[in-house]
């Protein structure tokens, strides 16, 4: 074997392996998935060997042209995967912040004409290029903090033209930044003002016009719905998601965030890949998700910013659900740091550091249907690898205010590094 | 006037001016302290002009050798000041983290032989150079997030030799990194094991041996005491602080963090420059601090990491106390980000974004007796300036997970920038 790139003398490799075929909770992340003094070989963007230095070097018949890169005392992990973001939108929302500081809830801000409708106006006004440029700046910041795969939703256009424009902005972004982007159509994010009081008519528009337009141009791999009291009912959500499934999209659900509505049950019923938020999910709903293999994606930054309670991660992990963590980066909670998400998961949701690590890598990969290709450092997987300037997975939770990213490799290319020339 | 450096076309300058002589709360930070489309001129490390572009350019008789640097759509603020850190220590403490996740309190971890005594052992074992090297890596991370002045305490040596070694490590760091360092002697941080049950004897050692040694070598500008139940009583703290004052040190107090002991009252009585933590401070104590001009330094990251309640910032600001915010970076809470501190202040303590900004600049400057030279963008002050990639002070709270630092200027020198060559 002659690799293109060889990383050697890595203090620890947290491979997060062993979760690919049958996603398990972070509990399973044991001794076996940590390799001390390890090495990784990469060919054409794919991991071709991983193990101890000796194991990897023994497989190499010809050294690469480039000198191997050494990372003593550092930690290699899979690239972080942010499996739930609203990456592209117009405008910014620092002015809503005052309302939040006065204790207003998300729904109250929404009712006061602020919140999502504010972003709706800015997004409709923006050109595709402007949306792409905004998304680029957010994605660039994410990449600098180790996020190598980003799920990005539409949902601030809320009519066919503008939903398509948002998804095209994500397409325009793809070649501009070395992150892997996964597009989700979220036309059912809110009721646009022109359909106020006529939600069923808007649902018809989504089903009859938006989904066909998105599917025809292959602009989204997933369809998501904000299934919530005052937004889309379980029945309306079911209609939309079924139509999307028929059109070839995979499914996600914003489920049981504010009110226990039955979103978790719906996600399980339809075989959704993930159900997200889940602060109020019923035990029956969670059990159904487990049976269906639906990933529980938790978004603690949103709870932090809303001063809400956190989802019960410990209960979900202990019952055997696969838990992913994501930022929920959006104009109402514009925090793109998965380090911060990990810190909240540990400090506020009592997740263990290794559970949190698998939740932003392999479990997050499963939450975007990328479990076979992304999310762990294993032979045959895409070479998305972080080198962190820290000795072990616990340390990154201890130093929770620092950006410990030393080197980022995406698709086998070094795209960011603190190494000298 | 011929400046060395000229910054022009700055979208907004938040000067945080008007707080120098008589520190006031952030409430006063009004329209006047924001300059739209402004400029700043710097000569020999000092701000020599600040105002609108037109105002500043009209004062310039000869342009600098270097081209002026333009920052359209960006925000200039004073360099952030971290007025309470434990920057230098041996070892790391990610392993204590498991105990915290099980819900153990700081005092329980201390009683179990973990916590501070763990760091005590590592610090005593470390050489001065090793401590300096650790502190360098933390300070470098702080600087990358906009912190240009750092207060750094001893307090993990707990005998004369090792306390002096810690303070000398800070001295060794000074020429190595372009941040302004302020040293604080904190021999009274904990009772070392060899003095268990004999706190009064340890107090005698501090007064008779440590303070004279530190004062003689001019190794600390401040003396601080952890005045807390089970650590140093009010009476013991008073003895130590009086001795330090007699030796020419200014005073700080770790006051009323866990138990209402009277630390705030003591700080006021002795004319301490700041009293820090204050979660349990009595109203009388806070009133006394206000009369004495003692700054209330709040450390929300510590409360976050301990799952404690937060100090009542609103009450303190509303009663007219000057509130500073600091990270409390230490081995038990290793978060060096003042952006995170600001986010907690706003999201959890209901401080307004502009109050939080003055709390990490001018009020923090007063908390380390640097109010006349640091903490605001005013003529005659040291040119410690941040250029943030954001349009206004509220935005930086909205984007609370990003490192928005674009350019850092310390002492008139550009030490970090995203500008091309």
CSV table of N, CA and C in Angstrom, one decimal, chain A residues 89 91-95 97 100-103 137-138 141 145 301 303-308 310 329-337 340 343-348 350-353 391-392 394-403, chain B residues 89 91-95 97 100-103 137-138 141 145 301 303-308 310 329-337 340 343-348 350-353 391-392 394-403:
chain,number,residue,atom,x,y,z
A,89,UNK,N,-29.7,31.9,5.9
A,89,UNK,CA,-30.9,32.7,6.1
A,89,UNK,C,-30.4,34.2,5.8
A,91,UNK,N,-30.4,38.3,6.9
A,91,UNK,CA,-30.4,39.2,8.1
A,91,UNK,C,-29.8,38.6,9.3
A,92,UNK,N,-29.9,39.3,10.4
A,92,UNK,CA,-29.4,38.8,11.7
A,92,UNK,C,-30.5,39.2,12.7
A,93,UNK,N,-30.4,38.6,13.9
A,93,UNK,CA,-31.5,38.8,14.8
A,93,UNK,C,-31.1,39.2,16.2
A,94,UNK,N,-30.0,40.0,16.3
A,94,UNK,CA,-29.5,40.5,17.6
A,94,UNK,C,-30.6,41.3,18.3
A,95,UNK,N,-31.5,41.9,17.5
A,95,UNK,CA,-32.5,42.8,18.1
A,95,UNK,C,-33.6,42.0,18.8
A,97,UNK,N,-33.0,39.8,20.6
A,97,UNK,CA,-32.3,39.3,21.8
A,97,UNK,C,-32.9,40.1,23.1
A,100,UNK,N,-35.8,38.4,24.4
A,100,UNK,CA,-35.5,37.2,25.1
A,100,UNK,C,-35.0,37.6,26.5
A,101,UNK,N,-34.2,38.6,26.6
A,101,UNK,CA,-33.7,39.0,28.0
A,101,UNK,C,-34.8,39.5,28.9
A,102,UNK,N,-35.9,39.9,28.3
A,102,UNK,CA,-37.0,40.3,29.2
A,102,UNK,C,-37.9,39.0,29.5
A,103,UNK,N,-37.4,37.9,29.1
A,103,UNK,CA,-38.1,36.6,29.5
A,103,UNK,C,-39.2,36.1,28.5
A,137,UNK,N,-20.0,32.2,5.5
A,137,UNK,CA,-19.3,32.8,6.7
A,137,UNK,C,-19.6,31.9,8.0
A,138,UNK,N,-20.9,31.4,8.1
A,138,UNK,CA,-21.2,30.6,9.2
A,138,UNK,C,-20.4,29.2,9.1
A,141,UNK,N,-16.8,29.4,10.0
A,141,UNK,CA,-16.6,29.4,11.4
A,141,UNK,C,-16.8,28.0,12.0
A,145,UNK,N,-13.9,25.3,13.9
A,145,UNK,CA,-14.1,24.6,15.1
A,145,UNK,C,-14.3,23.1,14.9
A,301,UNK,N,-28.1,23.6,22.9
A,301,UNK,CA,-27.9,25.1,22.9
A,301,UNK,C,-29.2,25.8,22.8
A,303,UNK,N,-32.1,24.9,24.2
A,303,UNK,CA,-32.6,24.9,25.5
A,303,UNK,C,-31.9,26.0,26.4
A,304,UNK,N,-30.5,26.0,26.2
A,304,UNK,CA,-29.7,27.0,26.9
A,304,UNK,C,-30.2,28.4,26.6
A,305,UNK,N,-30.4,28.7,25.3
A,305,UNK,CA,-30.7,30.1,25.0
A,305,UNK,C,-32.1,30.5,25.3
A,306,UNK,N,-33.0,29.5,25.4
A,306,UNK,CA,-34.4,29.7,25.8
A,306,UNK,C,-34.6,29.6,27.3
A,307,UNK,N,-33.6,29.3,28.0
A,307,UNK,CA,-33.7,29.0,29.5
A,307,UNK,C,-34.8,27.9,29.7
A,308,UNK,N,-34.8,27.0,28.8
A,308,UNK,CA,-35.8,25.8,28.9
A,308,UNK,C,-35.0,24.7,29.7
A,310,UNK,N,-33.5,20.9,29.7
A,310,UNK,CA,-32.8,20.1,28.7
A,310,UNK,C,-33.6,18.8,28.5
A,329,UNK,N,-27.9,25.5,14.9
A,329,UNK,CA,-27.6,26.9,14.5
A,329,UNK,C,-28.7,27.5,13.7
A,330,UNK,N,-29.2,28.6,14.2
A,330,UNK,CA,-30.4,29.3,13.5
A,330,UNK,C,-30.4,30.7,14.0
A,331,UNK,N,-31.2,31.5,13.3
A,331,UNK,CA,-31.2,33.0,13.7
A,331,UNK,C,-31.7,33.2,15.1
A,332,UNK,N,-32.4,32.3,15.7
A,332,UNK,CA,-32.9,32.5,17.1
A,332,UNK,C,-31.9,32.0,18.1
A,333,UNK,N,-30.8,31.3,17.6
A,333,UNK,CA,-29.9,30.7,18.6
A,333,UNK,C,-28.6,30.4,17.7
A,334,UNK,N,-27.9,31.5,17.5
A,334,UNK,CA,-26.8,31.5,16.5
A,334,UNK,C,-25.5,31.1,17.1
A,335,UNK,N,-25.5,29.9,17.6
A,335,UNK,CA,-24.3,29.3,18.1
A,335,UNK,C,-23.9,28.1,17.3
A,336,UNK,N,-22.7,28.2,16.6
A,336,UNK,CA,-22.3,27.1,15.7
A,336,UNK,C,-21.3,26.2,16.3
A,337,UNK,N,-21.0,26.3,17.6
A,337,UNK,CA,-19.9,25.6,18.2
A,337,UNK,C,-20.3,24.2,18.7
A,340,UNK,N,-19.3,23.8,22.3
A,340,UNK,CA,-20.2,24.3,23.3
A,340,UNK,C,-21.4,23.3,23.5
A,343,UNK,N,-20.1,20.7,25.7
A,343,UNK,CA,-20.0,21.1,27.1
A,343,UNK,C,-21.4,21.1,27.8
A,344,UNK,N,-22.4,21.6,27.1
A,344,UNK,CA,-23.8,21.6,27.6
A,344,UNK,C,-24.2,20.1,27.9
A,345,UNK,N,-23.9,19.3,26.9
A,345,UNK,CA,-24.4,17.9,27.1
A,345,UNK,C,-23.8,17.3,28.3
A,346,UNK,N,-22.5,17.6,28.6
A,346,UNK,CA,-21.9,17.0,29.8
A,346,UNK,C,-22.3,17.8,31.1
A,347,UNK,N,-22.2,19.1,31.1
A,347,UNK,CA,-22.5,19.8,32.3
A,347,UNK,C,-24.0,19.9,32.7
A,348,UNK,N,-24.8,19.9,31.6
A,348,UNK,CA,-26.3,20.1,31.9
A,348,UNK,C,-27.1,18.8,31.7
A,350,UNK,N,-25.7,15.6,31.8
A,350,UNK,CA,-25.1,14.5,32.4
A,350,UNK,C,-24.6,13.4,31.4
A,351,UNK,N,-24.3,13.8,30.2
A,351,UNK,CA,-23.7,12.9,29.3
A,351,UNK,C,-22.2,12.8,29.6
A,352,UNK,N,-21.7,11.6,29.4
A,352,UNK,CA,-20.2,11.4,29.7
A,352,UNK,C,-19.5,11.9,28.4
A,353,UNK,N,-18.2,12.4,28.7
A,353,UNK,CA,-17.5,13.0,27.5
A,353,UNK,C,-17.4,12.0,26.3
A,391,UNK,N,-4.9,15.8,25.1
A,391,UNK,CA,-4.4,14.4,25.3
A,391,UNK,C,-5.5,13.3,25.2
A,392,UNK,N,-6.8,13.6,25.5
A,392,UNK,CA,-7.8,12.6,25.6
A,392,UNK,C,-9.2,13.2,25.5
A,394,UNK,N,-11.7,13.3,27.5
A,394,UNK,CA,-12.2,14.0,28.6
A,394,UNK,C,-11.7,15.5,28.7
A,395,UNK,N,-10.4,15.6,28.2
A,395,UNK,CA,-9.8,16.9,28.3
A,395,UNK,C,-10.6,18.0,27.5
A,396,UNK,N,-11.2,17.5,26.4
A,396,UNK,CA,-11.8,18.5,25.5
A,396,UNK,C,-13.1,19.0,26.2
A,397,UNK,N,-13.6,18.3,27.1
A,397,UNK,CA,-14.7,18.8,27.9
A,397,UNK,C,-14.3,19.6,29.1
A,398,UNK,N,-13.1,19.3,29.6
A,398,UNK,CA,-12.5,20.1,30.7
A,398,UNK,C,-12.2,21.5,30.2
A,399,UNK,N,-11.5,21.6,29.0
A,399,UNK,CA,-11.2,22.9,28.4
A,399,UNK,C,-12.3,23.4,27.5
A,400,UNK,N,-13.5,23.5,28.1
A,400,UNK,CA,-14.7,23.7,27.2
A,400,UNK,C,-14.8,25.1,26.6
A,401,UNK,N,-13.9,26.0,27.0
A,401,UNK,CA,-14.0,27.4,26.3
A,401,UNK,C,-13.0,27.6,25.2
A,402,UNK,N,-12.1,26.6,25.0
A,402,UNK,CA,-11.1,26.8,24.0
A,402,UNK,C,-11.4,26.2,22.7
A,403,UNK,N,-10.8,26.7,21.6
A,403,UNK,CA,-10.9,26.0,20.4
A,403,UNK,C,-9.7,25.1,20.2
B,89,UNK,N,-0.7,26.9,36.6
B,89,UNK,CA,-0.8,25.7,37.5
B,89,UNK,C,-0.2,24.5,36.8
B,91,UNK,N,-0.3,20.4,35.8
B,91,UNK,CA,-1.3,19.3,35.5
B,91,UNK,C,-2.6,19.8,34.9
B,92,UNK,N,-3.5,18.9,34.7
B,92,UNK,CA,-4.8,19.2,34.2
B,92,UNK,C,-5.8,18.4,35.0
B,93,UNK,N,-7.1,18.7,34.9
B,93,UNK,CA,-8.0,18.1,35.9
B,93,UNK,C,-9.2,17.4,35.2
B,94,UNK,N,-9.0,16.9,34.0
B,94,UNK,CA,-10.2,16.3,33.3
B,94,UNK,C,-10.7,15.1,34.1
B,95,UNK,N,-9.9,14.5,34.9
B,95,UNK,CA,-10.4,13.3,35.7
B,95,UNK,C,-11.3,13.6,36.8
B,97,UNK,N,-13.5,15.6,36.5
B,97,UNK,CA,-14.7,15.9,35.8
B,97,UNK,C,-15.8,14.8,36.0
B,100,UNK,N,-17.7,15.5,39.1
B,100,UNK,CA,-18.7,16.6,38.9
B,100,UNK,C,-19.9,16.1,38.2
B,101,UNK,N,-19.7,15.2,37.2
B,101,UNK,CA,-20.9,14.7,36.5
B,101,UNK,C,-21.8,13.8,37.3
B,102,UNK,N,-21.2,13.3,38.4
B,102,UNK,CA,-22.0,12.5,39.4
B,102,UNK,C,-22.7,13.4,40.4
B,103,UNK,N,-22.5,14.7,40.2
B,103,UNK,CA,-23.2,15.7,41.0
B,103,UNK,C,-22.5,16.1,42.3
B,137,UNK,N,0.3,28.7,27.1
B,137,UNK,CA,-0.7,28.1,26.2
B,137,UNK,C,-2.1,28.6,26.5
B,138,UNK,N,-2.4,28.8,27.8
B,138,UNK,CA,-3.7,29.3,28.1
B,138,UNK,C,-3.8,30.8,27.7
B,141,UNK,N,-4.4,31.2,24.0
B,141,UNK,CA,-5.8,31.0,23.7
B,141,UNK,C,-6.6,32.2,24.0
B,145,UNK,N,-8.9,35.0,21.6
B,145,UNK,CA,-10.3,35.4,21.8
B,145,UNK,C,-10.5,36.8,22.3
B,301,UNK,N,-19.1,31.6,34.8
B,301,UNK,CA,-18.6,30.3,34.2
B,301,UNK,C,-18.5,29.3,35.4
B,303,UNK,N,-20.2,29.3,38.2
B,303,UNK,CA,-21.6,28.8,38.5
B,303,UNK,C,-22.1,27.9,37.5
B,304,UNK,N,-21.9,28.1,36.2
B,304,UNK,CA,-22.3,27.2,35.2
B,304,UNK,C,-21.7,25.8,35.4
B,305,UNK,N,-20.4,25.8,35.7
B,305,UNK,CA,-19.7,24.5,35.7
B,305,UNK,C,-20.1,23.7,37.0
B,306,UNK,N,-20.5,24.4,38.0
B,306,UNK,CA,-20.9,23.8,39.3
B,306,UNK,C,-22.4,23.6,39.4
B,307,UNK,N,-23.1,24.0,38.3
B,307,UNK,CA,-24.6,23.9,38.4
B,307,UNK,C,-25.1,24.6,39.6
B,308,UNK,N,-24.4,25.7,39.9
B,308,UNK,CA,-24.9,26.6,41.0
B,308,UNK,C,-25.8,27.7,40.5
B,310,UNK,N,-26.6,31.7,39.8
B,310,UNK,CA,-25.8,32.7,39.4
B,310,UNK,C,-25.9,33.9,40.3
B,329,UNK,N,-10.9,31.5,35.1
B,329,UNK,CA,-10.1,30.3,34.5
B,329,UNK,C,-9.3,29.7,35.6
B,330,UNK,N,-9.5,28.4,35.8
B,330,UNK,CA,-8.8,27.7,36.9
B,330,UNK,C,-8.9,26.2,36.6
B,331,UNK,N,-8.2,25.3,37.3
B,331,UNK,CA,-8.2,23.9,36.9
B,331,UNK,C,-9.5,23.2,37.2
B,332,UNK,N,-10.4,23.9,37.9
B,332,UNK,CA,-11.7,23.3,38.2
B,332,UNK,C,-12.8,23.8,37.2
B,333,UNK,N,-12.4,24.8,36.4
B,333,UNK,CA,-13.3,25.4,35.5
B,333,UNK,C,-12.5,26.1,34.4
B,334,UNK,N,-12.0,25.2,33.5
B,334,UNK,CA,-10.9,25.7,32.6
B,334,UNK,C,-11.5,26.3,31.3
B,335,UNK,N,-12.3,27.3,31.5
B,335,UNK,CA,-12.9,28.0,30.4
B,335,UNK,C,-12.3,29.4,30.3
B,336,UNK,N,-11.5,29.7,29.3
B,336,UNK,CA,-10.9,31.0,29.2
B,336,UNK,C,-11.6,32.0,28.3
B,337,UNK,N,-12.8,31.7,27.8
B,337,UNK,CA,-13.5,32.5,26.9
B,337,UNK,C,-14.3,33.6,27.5
B,340,UNK,N,-17.8,33.5,26.1
B,340,UNK,CA,-18.7,32.6,26.9
B,340,UNK,C,-19.2,33.3,28.1
B,343,UNK,N,-21.9,35.6,27.2
B,343,UNK,CA,-23.1,34.9,26.9
B,343,UNK,C,-23.9,34.5,28.2
B,344,UNK,N,-23.1,33.9,29.1
B,344,UNK,CA,-23.8,33.6,30.4
B,344,UNK,C,-24.4,34.8,31.1
B,345,UNK,N,-23.6,35.9,31.1
B,345,UNK,CA,-24.1,37.1,31.8
B,345,UNK,C,-25.4,37.5,31.2
B,346,UNK,N,-25.5,37.4,29.8
B,346,UNK,CA,-26.8,37.9,29.2
B,346,UNK,C,-27.9,36.8,29.3
B,347,UNK,N,-27.6,35.6,29.0
B,347,UNK,CA,-28.6,34.5,28.9
B,347,UNK,C,-29.0,34.1,30.3
B,348,UNK,N,-28.1,34.1,31.3
B,348,UNK,CA,-28.4,33.6,32.6
B,348,UNK,C,-28.5,34.6,33.7
B,350,UNK,N,-29.3,38.0,33.0
B,350,UNK,CA,-30.1,39.1,32.5
B,350,UNK,C,-29.4,40.4,32.4
B,351,UNK,N,-28.1,40.3,32.2
B,351,UNK,CA,-27.3,41.6,31.9
B,351,UNK,C,-27.6,41.9,30.4
B,352,UNK,N,-27.6,43.2,30.1
B,352,UNK,CA,-27.8,43.6,28.8
B,352,UNK,C,-26.4,43.6,28.0
B,353,UNK,N,-26.5,43.3,26.7
B,353,UNK,CA,-25.2,43.2,26.0
B,353,UNK,C,-24.2,44.3,26.3
B,391,UNK,N,-21.4,43.8,13.5
B,391,UNK,CA,-21.8,45.2,13.3
B,391,UNK,C,-22.0,46.0,14.5
B,392,UNK,N,-22.3,45.4,15.7
B,392,UNK,CA,-22.8,46.1,16.9
B,392,UNK,C,-22.6,45.3,18.1
B,394,UNK,N,-24.6,44.2,20.3
B,394,UNK,CA,-25.6,43.2,20.5
B,394,UNK,C,-25.3,41.9,19.7
B,395,UNK,N,-24.8,42.1,18.5
B,395,UNK,CA,-24.5,41.0,17.6
B,395,UNK,C,-23.5,40.0,18.3
B,396,UNK,N,-22.6,40.5,19.1
B,396,UNK,CA,-21.6,39.6,19.6
B,396,UNK,C,-22.2,38.6,20.7
B,397,UNK,N,-23.3,39.1,21.2
B,397,UNK,CA,-24.1,38.2,22.1
B,397,UNK,C,-25.0,37.2,21.3
B,398,UNK,N,-25.4,37.7,20.2
B,398,UNK,CA,-26.3,36.9,19.4
B,398,UNK,C,-25.4,35.7,18.8
B,399,UNK,N,-24.2,36.0,18.3
B,399,UNK,CA,-23.4,35.0,17.8
B,399,UNK,C,-22.5,34.4,18.9
B,400,UNK,N,-23.1,33.9,19.9
B,400,UNK,CA,-22.3,33.6,21.1
B,400,UNK,C,-21.4,32.4,21.1
B,401,UNK,N,-21.5,31.6,20.0
B,401,UNK,CA,-20.6,30.5,19.9
B,401,UNK,C,-19.4,30.7,18.9
B,402,UNK,N,-19.3,31.9,18.3
B,402,UNK,CA,-18.2,32.2,17.4
B,402,UNK,C,-17.1,33.0,18.0
B,403,UNK,N,-15.9,32.8,17.5
B,403,UNK,CA,-14.9,33.7,17.8
B,403,UNK,C,-14.8,34.8,16.8
